[in-house]
mmCIF file of C-alpha atoms in Angstrom:
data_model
loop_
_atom_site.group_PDB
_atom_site.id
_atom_site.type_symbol
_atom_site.label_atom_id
_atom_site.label_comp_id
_atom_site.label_asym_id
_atom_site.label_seq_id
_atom_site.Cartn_x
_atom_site.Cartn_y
_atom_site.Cartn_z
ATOM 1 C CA UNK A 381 -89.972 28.137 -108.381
ATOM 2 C CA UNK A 382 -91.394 30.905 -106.205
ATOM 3 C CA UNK A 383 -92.975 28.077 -104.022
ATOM 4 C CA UNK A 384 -89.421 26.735 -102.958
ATOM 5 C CA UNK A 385 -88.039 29.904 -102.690
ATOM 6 C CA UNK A 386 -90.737 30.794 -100.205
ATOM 7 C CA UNK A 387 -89.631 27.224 -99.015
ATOM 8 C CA UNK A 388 -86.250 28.130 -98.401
ATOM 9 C CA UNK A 389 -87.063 31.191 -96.962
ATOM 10 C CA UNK A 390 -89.168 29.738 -94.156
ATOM 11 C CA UNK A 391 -86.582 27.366 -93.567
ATOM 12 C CA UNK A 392 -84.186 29.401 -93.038
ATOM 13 C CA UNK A 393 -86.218 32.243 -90.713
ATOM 14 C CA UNK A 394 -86.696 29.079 -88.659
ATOM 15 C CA UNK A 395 -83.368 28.629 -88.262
ATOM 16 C CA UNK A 396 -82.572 31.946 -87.657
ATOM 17 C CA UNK A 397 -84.579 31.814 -84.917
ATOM 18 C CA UNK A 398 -83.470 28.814 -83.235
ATOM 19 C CA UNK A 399 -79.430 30.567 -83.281
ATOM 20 C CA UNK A 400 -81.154 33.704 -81.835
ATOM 21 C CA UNK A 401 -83.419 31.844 -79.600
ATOM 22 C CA UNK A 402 -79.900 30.163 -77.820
ATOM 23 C CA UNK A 403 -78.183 33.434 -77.988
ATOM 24 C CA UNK A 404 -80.617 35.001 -76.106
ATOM 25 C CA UNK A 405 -80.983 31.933 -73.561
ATOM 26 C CA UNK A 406 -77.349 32.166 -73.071
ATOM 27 C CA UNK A 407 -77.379 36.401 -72.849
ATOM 28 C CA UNK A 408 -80.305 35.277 -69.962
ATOM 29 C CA UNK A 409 -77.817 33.729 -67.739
ATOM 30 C CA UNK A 410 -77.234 35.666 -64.812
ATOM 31 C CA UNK A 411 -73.879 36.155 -63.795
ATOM 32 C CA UNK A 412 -72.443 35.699 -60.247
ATOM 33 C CA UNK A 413 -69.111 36.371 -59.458
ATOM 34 C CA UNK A 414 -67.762 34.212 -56.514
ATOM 35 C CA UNK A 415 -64.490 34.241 -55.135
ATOM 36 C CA UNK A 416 -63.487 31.304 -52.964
ATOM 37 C CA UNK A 417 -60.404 30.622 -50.274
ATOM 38 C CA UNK A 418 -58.630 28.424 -51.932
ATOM 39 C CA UNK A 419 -59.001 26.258 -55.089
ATOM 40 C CA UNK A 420 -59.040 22.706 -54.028
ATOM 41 C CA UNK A 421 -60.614 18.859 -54.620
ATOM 42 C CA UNK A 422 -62.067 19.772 -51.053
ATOM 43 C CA UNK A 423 -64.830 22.054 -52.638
ATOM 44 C CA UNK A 424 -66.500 18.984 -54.981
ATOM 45 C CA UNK A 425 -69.688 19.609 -55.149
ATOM 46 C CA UNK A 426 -69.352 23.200 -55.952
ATOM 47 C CA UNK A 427 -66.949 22.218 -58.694
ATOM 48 C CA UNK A 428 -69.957 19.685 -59.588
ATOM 49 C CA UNK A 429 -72.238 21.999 -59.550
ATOM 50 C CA UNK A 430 -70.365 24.065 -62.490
ATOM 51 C CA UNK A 431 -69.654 21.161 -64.422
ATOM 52 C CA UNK A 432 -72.774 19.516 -64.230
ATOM 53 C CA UNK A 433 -74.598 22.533 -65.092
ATOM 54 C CA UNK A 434 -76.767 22.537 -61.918
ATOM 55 C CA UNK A 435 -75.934 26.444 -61.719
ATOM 56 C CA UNK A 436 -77.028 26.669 -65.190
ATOM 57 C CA UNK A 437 -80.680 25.061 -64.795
ATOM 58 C CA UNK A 438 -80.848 27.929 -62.061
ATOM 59 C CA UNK A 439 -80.253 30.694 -64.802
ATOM 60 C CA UNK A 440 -76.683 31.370 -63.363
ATOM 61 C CA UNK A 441 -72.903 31.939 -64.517
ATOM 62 C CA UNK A 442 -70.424 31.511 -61.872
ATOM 63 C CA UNK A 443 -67.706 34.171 -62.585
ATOM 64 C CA UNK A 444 -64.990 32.117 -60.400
ATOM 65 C CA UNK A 445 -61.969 33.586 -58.562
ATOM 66 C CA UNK A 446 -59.637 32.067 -56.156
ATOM 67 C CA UNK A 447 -59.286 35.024 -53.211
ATOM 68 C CA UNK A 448 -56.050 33.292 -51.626
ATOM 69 C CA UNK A 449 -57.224 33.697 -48.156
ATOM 70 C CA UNK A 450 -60.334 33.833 -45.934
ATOM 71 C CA UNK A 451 -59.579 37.834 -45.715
ATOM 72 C CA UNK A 452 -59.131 38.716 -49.116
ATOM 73 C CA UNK A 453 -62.286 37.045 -49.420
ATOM 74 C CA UNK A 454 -64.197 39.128 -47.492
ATOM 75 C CA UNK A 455 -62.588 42.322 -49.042
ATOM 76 C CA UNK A 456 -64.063 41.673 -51.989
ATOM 77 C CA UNK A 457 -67.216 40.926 -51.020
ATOM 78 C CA UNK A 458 -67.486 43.831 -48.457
ATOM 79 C CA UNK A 459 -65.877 46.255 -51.079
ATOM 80 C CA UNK A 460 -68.494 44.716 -54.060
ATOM 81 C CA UNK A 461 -65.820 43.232 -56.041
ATOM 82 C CA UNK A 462 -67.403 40.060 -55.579
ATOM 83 C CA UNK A 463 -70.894 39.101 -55.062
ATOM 84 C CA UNK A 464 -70.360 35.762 -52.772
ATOM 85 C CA UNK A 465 -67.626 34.793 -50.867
ATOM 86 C CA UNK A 466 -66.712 31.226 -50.171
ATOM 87 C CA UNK A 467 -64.582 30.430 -46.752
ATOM 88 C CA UNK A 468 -64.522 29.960 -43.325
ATOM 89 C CA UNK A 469 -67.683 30.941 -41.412
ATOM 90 C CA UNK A 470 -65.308 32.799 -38.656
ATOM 91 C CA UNK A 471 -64.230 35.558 -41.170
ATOM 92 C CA UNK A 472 -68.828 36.600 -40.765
ATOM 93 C CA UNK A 473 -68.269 36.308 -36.933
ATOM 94 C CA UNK A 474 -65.104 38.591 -37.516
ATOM 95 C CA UNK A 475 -66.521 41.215 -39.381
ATOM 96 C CA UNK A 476 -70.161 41.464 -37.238
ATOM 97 C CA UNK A 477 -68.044 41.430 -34.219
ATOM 98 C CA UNK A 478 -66.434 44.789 -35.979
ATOM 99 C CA UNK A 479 -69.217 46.486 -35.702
ATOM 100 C CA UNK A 480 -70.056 46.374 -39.654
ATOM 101 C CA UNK A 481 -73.395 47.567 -40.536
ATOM 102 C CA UNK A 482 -74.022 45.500 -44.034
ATOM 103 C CA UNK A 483 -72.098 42.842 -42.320
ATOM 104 C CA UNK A 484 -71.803 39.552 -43.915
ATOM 105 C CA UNK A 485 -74.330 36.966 -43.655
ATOM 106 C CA UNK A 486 -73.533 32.846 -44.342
ATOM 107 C CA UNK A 487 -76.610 31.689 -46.432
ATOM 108 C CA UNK A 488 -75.248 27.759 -46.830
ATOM 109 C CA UNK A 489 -72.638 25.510 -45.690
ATOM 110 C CA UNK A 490 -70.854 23.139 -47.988
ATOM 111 C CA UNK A 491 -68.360 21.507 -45.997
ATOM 112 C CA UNK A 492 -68.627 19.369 -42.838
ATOM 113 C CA UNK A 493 -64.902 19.828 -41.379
ATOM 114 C CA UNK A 494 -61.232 20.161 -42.034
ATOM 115 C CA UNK A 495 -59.981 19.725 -45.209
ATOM 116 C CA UNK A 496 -56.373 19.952 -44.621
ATOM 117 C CA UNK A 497 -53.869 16.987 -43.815
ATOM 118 C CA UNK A 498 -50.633 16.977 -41.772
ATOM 119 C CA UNK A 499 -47.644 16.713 -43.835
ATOM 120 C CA UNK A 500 -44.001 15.750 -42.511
ATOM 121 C CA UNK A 501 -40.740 15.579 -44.366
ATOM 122 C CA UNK A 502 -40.487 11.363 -43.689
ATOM 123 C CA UNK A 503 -43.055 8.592 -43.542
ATOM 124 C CA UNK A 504 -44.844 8.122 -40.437
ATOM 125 C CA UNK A 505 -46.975 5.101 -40.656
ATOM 126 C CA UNK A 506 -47.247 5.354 -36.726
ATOM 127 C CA UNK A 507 -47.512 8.669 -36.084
ATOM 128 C CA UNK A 508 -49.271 9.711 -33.029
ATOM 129 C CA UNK A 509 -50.030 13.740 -32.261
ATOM 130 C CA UNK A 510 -47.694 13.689 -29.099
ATOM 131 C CA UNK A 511 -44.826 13.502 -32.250
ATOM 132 C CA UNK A 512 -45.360 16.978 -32.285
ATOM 133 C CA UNK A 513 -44.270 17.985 -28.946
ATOM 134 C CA UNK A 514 -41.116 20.478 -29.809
ATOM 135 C CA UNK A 515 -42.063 20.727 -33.438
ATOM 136 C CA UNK A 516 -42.830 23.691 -35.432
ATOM 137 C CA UNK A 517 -45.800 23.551 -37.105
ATOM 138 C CA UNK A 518 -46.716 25.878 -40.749
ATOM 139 C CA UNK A 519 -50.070 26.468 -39.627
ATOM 140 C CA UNK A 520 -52.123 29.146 -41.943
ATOM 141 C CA UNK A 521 -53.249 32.587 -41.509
ATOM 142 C CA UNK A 522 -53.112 34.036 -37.263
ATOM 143 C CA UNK A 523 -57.533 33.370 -36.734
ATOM 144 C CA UNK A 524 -57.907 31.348 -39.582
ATOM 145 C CA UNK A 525 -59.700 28.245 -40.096
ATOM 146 C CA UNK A 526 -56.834 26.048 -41.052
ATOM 147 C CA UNK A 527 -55.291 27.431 -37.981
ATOM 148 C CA UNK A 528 -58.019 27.388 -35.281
ATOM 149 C CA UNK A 529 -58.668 24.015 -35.950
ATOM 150 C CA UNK A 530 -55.350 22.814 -35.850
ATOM 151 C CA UNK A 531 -55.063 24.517 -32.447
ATOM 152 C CA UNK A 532 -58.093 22.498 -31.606
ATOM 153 C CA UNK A 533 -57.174 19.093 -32.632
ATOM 154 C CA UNK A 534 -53.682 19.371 -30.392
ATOM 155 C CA UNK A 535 -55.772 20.527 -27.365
ATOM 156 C CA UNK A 536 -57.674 17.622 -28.161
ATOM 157 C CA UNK A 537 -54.292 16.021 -27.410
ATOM 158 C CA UNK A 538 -53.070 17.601 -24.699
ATOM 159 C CA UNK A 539 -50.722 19.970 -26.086
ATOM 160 C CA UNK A 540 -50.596 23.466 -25.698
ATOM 161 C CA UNK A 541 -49.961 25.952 -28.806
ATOM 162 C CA UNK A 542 -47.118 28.236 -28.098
ATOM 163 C CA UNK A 543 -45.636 25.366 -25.041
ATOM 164 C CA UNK A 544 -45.312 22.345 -26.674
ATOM 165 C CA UNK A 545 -46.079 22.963 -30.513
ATOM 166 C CA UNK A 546 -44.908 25.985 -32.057
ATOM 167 C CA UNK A 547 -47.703 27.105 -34.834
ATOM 168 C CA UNK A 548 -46.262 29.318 -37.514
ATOM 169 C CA UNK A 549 -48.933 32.163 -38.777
ATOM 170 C CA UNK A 550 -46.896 34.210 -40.731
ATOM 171 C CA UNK A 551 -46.679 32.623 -44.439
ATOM 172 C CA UNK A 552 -49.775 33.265 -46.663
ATOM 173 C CA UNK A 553 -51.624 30.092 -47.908
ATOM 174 C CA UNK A 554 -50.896 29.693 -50.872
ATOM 175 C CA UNK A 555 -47.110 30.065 -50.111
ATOM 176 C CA UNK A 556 -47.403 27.300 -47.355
ATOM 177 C CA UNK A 557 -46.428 24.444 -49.881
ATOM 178 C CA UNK A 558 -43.234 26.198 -51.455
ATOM 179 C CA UNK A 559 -42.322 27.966 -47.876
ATOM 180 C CA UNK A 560 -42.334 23.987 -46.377
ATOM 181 C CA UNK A 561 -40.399 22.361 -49.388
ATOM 182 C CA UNK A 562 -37.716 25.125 -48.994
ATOM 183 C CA UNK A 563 -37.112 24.176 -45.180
ATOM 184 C CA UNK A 564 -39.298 25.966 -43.421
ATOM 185 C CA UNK A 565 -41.257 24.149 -40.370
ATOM 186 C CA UNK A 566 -40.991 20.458 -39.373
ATOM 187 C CA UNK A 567 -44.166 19.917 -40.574
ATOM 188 C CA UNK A 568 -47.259 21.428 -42.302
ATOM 189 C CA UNK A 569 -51.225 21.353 -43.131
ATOM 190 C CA UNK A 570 -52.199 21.369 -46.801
ATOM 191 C CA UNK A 571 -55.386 20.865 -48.930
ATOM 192 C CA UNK A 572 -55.967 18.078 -51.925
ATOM 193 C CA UNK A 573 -54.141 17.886 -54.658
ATOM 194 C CA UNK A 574 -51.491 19.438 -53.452
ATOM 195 C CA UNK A 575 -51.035 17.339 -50.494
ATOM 196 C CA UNK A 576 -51.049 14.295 -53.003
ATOM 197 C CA UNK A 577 -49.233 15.659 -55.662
ATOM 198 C CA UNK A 578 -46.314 16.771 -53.102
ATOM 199 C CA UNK A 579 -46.420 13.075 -51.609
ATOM 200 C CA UNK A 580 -45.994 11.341 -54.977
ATOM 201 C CA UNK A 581 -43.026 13.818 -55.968
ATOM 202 C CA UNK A 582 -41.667 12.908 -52.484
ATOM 203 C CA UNK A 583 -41.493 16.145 -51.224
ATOM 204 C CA UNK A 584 -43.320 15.736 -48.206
ATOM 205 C CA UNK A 585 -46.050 12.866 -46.567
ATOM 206 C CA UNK A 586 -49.203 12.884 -45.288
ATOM 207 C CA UNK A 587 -49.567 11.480 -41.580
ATOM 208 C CA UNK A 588 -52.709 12.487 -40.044
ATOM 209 C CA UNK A 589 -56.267 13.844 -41.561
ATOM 210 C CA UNK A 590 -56.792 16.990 -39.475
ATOM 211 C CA UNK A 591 -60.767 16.464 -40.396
ATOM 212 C CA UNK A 592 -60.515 13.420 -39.350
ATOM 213 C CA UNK A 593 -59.441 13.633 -35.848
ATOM 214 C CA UNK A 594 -61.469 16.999 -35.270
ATOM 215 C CA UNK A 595 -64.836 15.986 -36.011
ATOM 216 C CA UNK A 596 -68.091 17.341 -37.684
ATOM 217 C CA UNK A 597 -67.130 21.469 -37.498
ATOM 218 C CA UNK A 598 -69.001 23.614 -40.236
ATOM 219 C CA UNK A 599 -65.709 24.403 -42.134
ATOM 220 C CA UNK A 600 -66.290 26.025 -45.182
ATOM 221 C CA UNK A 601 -69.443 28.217 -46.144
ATOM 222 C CA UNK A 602 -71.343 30.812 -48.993
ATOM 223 C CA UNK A 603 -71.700 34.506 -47.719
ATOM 224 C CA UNK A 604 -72.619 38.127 -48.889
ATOM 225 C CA UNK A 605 -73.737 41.279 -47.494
ATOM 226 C CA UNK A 606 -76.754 41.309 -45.952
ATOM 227 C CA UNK A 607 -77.662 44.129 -48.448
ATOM 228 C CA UNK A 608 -77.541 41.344 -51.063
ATOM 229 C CA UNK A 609 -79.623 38.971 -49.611
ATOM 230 C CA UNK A 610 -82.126 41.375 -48.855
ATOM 231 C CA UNK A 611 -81.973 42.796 -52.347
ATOM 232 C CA UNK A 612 -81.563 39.584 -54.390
ATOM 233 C CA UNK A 613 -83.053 36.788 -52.394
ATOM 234 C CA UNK A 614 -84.198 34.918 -55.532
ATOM 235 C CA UNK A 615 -80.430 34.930 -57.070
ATOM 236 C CA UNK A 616 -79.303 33.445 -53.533
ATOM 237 C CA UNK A 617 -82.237 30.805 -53.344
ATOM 238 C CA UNK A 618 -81.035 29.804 -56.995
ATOM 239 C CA UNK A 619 -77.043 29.827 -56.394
ATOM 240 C CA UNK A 620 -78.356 27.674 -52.606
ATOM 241 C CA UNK A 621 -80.503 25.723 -55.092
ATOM 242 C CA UNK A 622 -77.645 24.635 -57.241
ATOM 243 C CA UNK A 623 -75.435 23.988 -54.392
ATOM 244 C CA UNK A 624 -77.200 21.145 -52.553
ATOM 245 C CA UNK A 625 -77.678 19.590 -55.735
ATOM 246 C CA UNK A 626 -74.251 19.464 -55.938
ATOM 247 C CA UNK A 627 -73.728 18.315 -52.214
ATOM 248 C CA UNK A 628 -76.625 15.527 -53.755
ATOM 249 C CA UNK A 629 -74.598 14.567 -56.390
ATOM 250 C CA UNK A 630 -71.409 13.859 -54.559
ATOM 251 C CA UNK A 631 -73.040 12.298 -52.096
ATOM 252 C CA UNK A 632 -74.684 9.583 -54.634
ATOM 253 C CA UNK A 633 -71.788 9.045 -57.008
ATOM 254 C CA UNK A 634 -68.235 7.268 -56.441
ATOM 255 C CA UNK A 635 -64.845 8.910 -56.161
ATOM 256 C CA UNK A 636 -64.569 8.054 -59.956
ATOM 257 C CA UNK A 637 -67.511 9.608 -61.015
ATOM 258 C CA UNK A 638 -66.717 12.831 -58.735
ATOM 259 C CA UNK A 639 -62.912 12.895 -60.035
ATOM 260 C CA UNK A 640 -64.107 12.750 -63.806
ATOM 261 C CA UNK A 641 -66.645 15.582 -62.643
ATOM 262 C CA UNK A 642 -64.262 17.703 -61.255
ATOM 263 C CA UNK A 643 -61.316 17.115 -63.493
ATOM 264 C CA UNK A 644 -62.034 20.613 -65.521
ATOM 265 C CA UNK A 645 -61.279 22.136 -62.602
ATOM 266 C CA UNK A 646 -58.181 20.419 -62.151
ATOM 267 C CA UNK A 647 -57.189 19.508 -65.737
ATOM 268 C CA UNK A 648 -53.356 19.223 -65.213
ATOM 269 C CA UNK A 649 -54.046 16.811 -62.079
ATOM 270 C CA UNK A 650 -53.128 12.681 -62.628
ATOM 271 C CA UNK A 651 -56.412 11.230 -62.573
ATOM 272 C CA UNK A 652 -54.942 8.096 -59.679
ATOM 273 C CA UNK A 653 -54.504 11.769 -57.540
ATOM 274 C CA UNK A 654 -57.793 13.021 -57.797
ATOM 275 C CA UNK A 655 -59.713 9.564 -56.950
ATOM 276 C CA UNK A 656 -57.348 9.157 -54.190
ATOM 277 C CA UNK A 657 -57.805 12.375 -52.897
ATOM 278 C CA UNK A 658 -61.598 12.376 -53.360
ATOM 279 C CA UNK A 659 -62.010 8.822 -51.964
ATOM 280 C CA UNK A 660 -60.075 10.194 -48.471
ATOM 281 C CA UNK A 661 -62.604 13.452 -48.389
ATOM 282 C CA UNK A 662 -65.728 10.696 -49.174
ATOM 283 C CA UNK A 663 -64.578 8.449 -46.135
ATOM 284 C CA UNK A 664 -63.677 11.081 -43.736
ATOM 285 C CA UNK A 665 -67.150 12.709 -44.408
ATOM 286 C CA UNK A 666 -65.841 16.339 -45.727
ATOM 287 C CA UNK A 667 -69.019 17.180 -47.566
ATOM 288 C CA UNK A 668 -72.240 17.804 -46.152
ATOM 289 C CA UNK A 669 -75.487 17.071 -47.142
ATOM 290 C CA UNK A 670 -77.484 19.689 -47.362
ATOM 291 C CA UNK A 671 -76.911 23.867 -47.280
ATOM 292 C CA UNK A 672 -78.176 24.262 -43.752
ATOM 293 C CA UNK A 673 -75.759 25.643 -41.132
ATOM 294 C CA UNK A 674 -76.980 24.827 -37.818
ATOM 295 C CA UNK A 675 -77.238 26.968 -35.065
ATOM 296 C CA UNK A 676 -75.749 24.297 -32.734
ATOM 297 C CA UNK A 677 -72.250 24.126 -35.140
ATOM 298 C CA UNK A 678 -71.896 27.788 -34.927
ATOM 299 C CA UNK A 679 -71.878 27.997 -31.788
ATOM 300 C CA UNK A 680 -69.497 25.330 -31.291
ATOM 301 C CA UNK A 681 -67.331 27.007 -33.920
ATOM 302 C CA UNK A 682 -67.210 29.783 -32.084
ATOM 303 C CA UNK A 683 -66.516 27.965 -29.006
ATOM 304 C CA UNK A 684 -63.439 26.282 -30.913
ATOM 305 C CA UNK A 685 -62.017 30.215 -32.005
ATOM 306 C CA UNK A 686 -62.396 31.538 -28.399
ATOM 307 C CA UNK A 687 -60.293 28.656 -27.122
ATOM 308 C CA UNK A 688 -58.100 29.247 -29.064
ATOM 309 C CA UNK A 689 -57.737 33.035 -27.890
ATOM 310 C CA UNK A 690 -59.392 34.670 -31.585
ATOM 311 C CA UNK A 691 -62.550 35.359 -30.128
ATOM 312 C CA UNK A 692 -64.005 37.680 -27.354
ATOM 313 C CA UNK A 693 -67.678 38.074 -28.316
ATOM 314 C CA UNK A 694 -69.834 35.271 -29.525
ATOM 315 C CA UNK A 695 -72.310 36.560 -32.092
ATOM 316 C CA UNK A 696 -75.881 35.646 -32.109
ATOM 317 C CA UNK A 697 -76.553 33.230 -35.199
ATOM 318 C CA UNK A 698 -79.664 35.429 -36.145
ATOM 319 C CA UNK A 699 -77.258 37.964 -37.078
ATOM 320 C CA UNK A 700 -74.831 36.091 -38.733
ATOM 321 C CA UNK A 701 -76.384 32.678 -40.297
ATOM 322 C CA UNK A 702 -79.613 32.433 -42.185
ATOM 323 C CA UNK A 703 -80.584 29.236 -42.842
ATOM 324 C CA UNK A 704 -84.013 29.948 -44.766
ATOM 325 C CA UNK A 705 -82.349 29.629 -48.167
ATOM 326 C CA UNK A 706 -81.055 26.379 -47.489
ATOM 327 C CA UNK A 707 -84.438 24.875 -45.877
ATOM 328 C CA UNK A 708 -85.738 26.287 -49.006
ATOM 329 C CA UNK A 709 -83.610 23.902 -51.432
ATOM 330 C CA UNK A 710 -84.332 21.515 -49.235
ATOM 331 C CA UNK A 711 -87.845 21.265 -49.256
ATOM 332 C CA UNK A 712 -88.516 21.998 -52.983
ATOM 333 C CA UNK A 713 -85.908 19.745 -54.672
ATOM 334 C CA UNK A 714 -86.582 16.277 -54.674
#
């Protein structure tokens, strides 16, 4: 009798163990609160990354946060609300330019152009960009991405913002959608699902793929203060690490695969919206490849905001991009 109470007792010290043993791998998680621009299909292989548990191998838990604009974005990273922001490299040019001392600092790219499509309130099967000529145009926040490069792509075509196509600055992102369905604008630029998901309820169409038409332009990106990075480098390398094997993923797997990856993130979306929607960002080449921001594609960024009259300075990539964490991932995972 004593023997299988000792039994039991062993047994169930072992066991005891074990729960504590996963609390405490659990407790050892590091979390990392990240707030990105918007919340859309565009961002895959972060979403992949979560779901996956890529960020989990790494030791991290991504606190996430949707900061409704490439400015509130950097608020809360700036102010220490948020540990990494997730938008448009320009807002890091913005703030250096300012004269900020802990300035900003992009430490990987995750996007490879623009994710937003052209939506009008009719079919166009043969639209062309000089349709736009006399047309009002929702456009996104005044110095924004989704507005710089829609200024860029109708330069491409010869038309001049302001002359020919009116861009409208003034709505707030995430009221774009609603502002456009109440009768605002002749036409407007909106990420997946929503651009889907107003097209099947008829609300609007889709007639041209901004990314497509403006080419490779590093669109989306990771960034915190340059405090942080200095002070945490191995929490960056991990969250870097976790991102390209996300950007690996995606770039290996079908738009069915990614959908049913992503659909946590999106678990009110039809399922025939978010292949669709991740089979147009697949073709048109949305998602890079690796972390690395090249020097080259910031300085044609910038090139792209000073034409279209948000830039006066161009800032040295040294001071703004690193991409050591990036080269990092790349050379160590396999």
């Amino acid at each position: 009798m004593k023997k299988k109470t000792v039994l039991v007792l062993i047994v169930l010290t072992l066991a005891l163990s074990l729960v504590l043993s996963g609390c405490s791998n659990q407790t050892a998680l590091t979390k990392v609160k990240l707030s990105e621009v918007t919340h859309s299909i565009f961002y895959a292989p972060q979403y992949v990354a979560m779901s996956e548990g890529f960020f989990k191998a790494e030791g991290l838990e991504i606190d996430l946060s949707n900061g409704q604009g490439a400015d509130k974005v950097m608020t809360g990273v700036l102010s220490g609300q948020v540990d990494i922001g997730f938008a448009g490299p320009e807002a890091s040019v913005y703030v250096y330019n300012e004269g900020k001392e802990d300035n900003s600092v992009v430490f990987a790219q995750l996007t490879n152009g623009d994710g937003t499509f052209l939506m009008g309130r009719t079919p166009e099967p043969n639209f062309k960009w000089s349709d736009l000529k006399g047309k009002n145009v929702i456009g996104g926040r005044k110095g924004g991405m989704p507005a710089i490069v829609l200024q860029y792509v109708l330069s491409k075509n010869n038309l001049t913002t302001g002359k020919d196509v009116a861009i409208n600055t003034s709505i707030q992102f995430a009221a774009m959608p609603g502002a456009f369905m109440g009768g605002q604008g002749d036409y407007v630029i909106i990420f997946e699902p929503t651009a889907s998901s107003m097209e099947k309820e008829g609300k609007a169409y889709i007639v041209a793929s901004l990314g497509k038409e403006s080419g490779q332009v590093p669109y989306t990106a990771y960034f915190a203060k340059k405090s942080t990075l200095e002070k945490n480098p191995e929490l960056i390398q991990k969250f870097t690490n976790a991102i390209y094997k996300g950007q690996r993923w995606v770039a290996n797997h079908t738009p069915e695969e990614i959908a049913k990856a992503i659909k946590p993130q999106f678990p009110d979306e039809n399922n025939e919206i978010l292949v669709s929607a991740v089979k147009r960002y697949k073709e048109q080449n949305s998602w890079k490849t690796d972390p690395v921001l090249l020097e080259k594609d910031f300085y044609l960024l910038q090139q792209i905001i000073k034409d279209a009259g948000e830039l006066n300075k161009i800032a040295p990539y040294e001071k703004v991009v690193t991409g050591k964490f990036g080269e990092t991932a790349i050379k160590n995972i396999k």
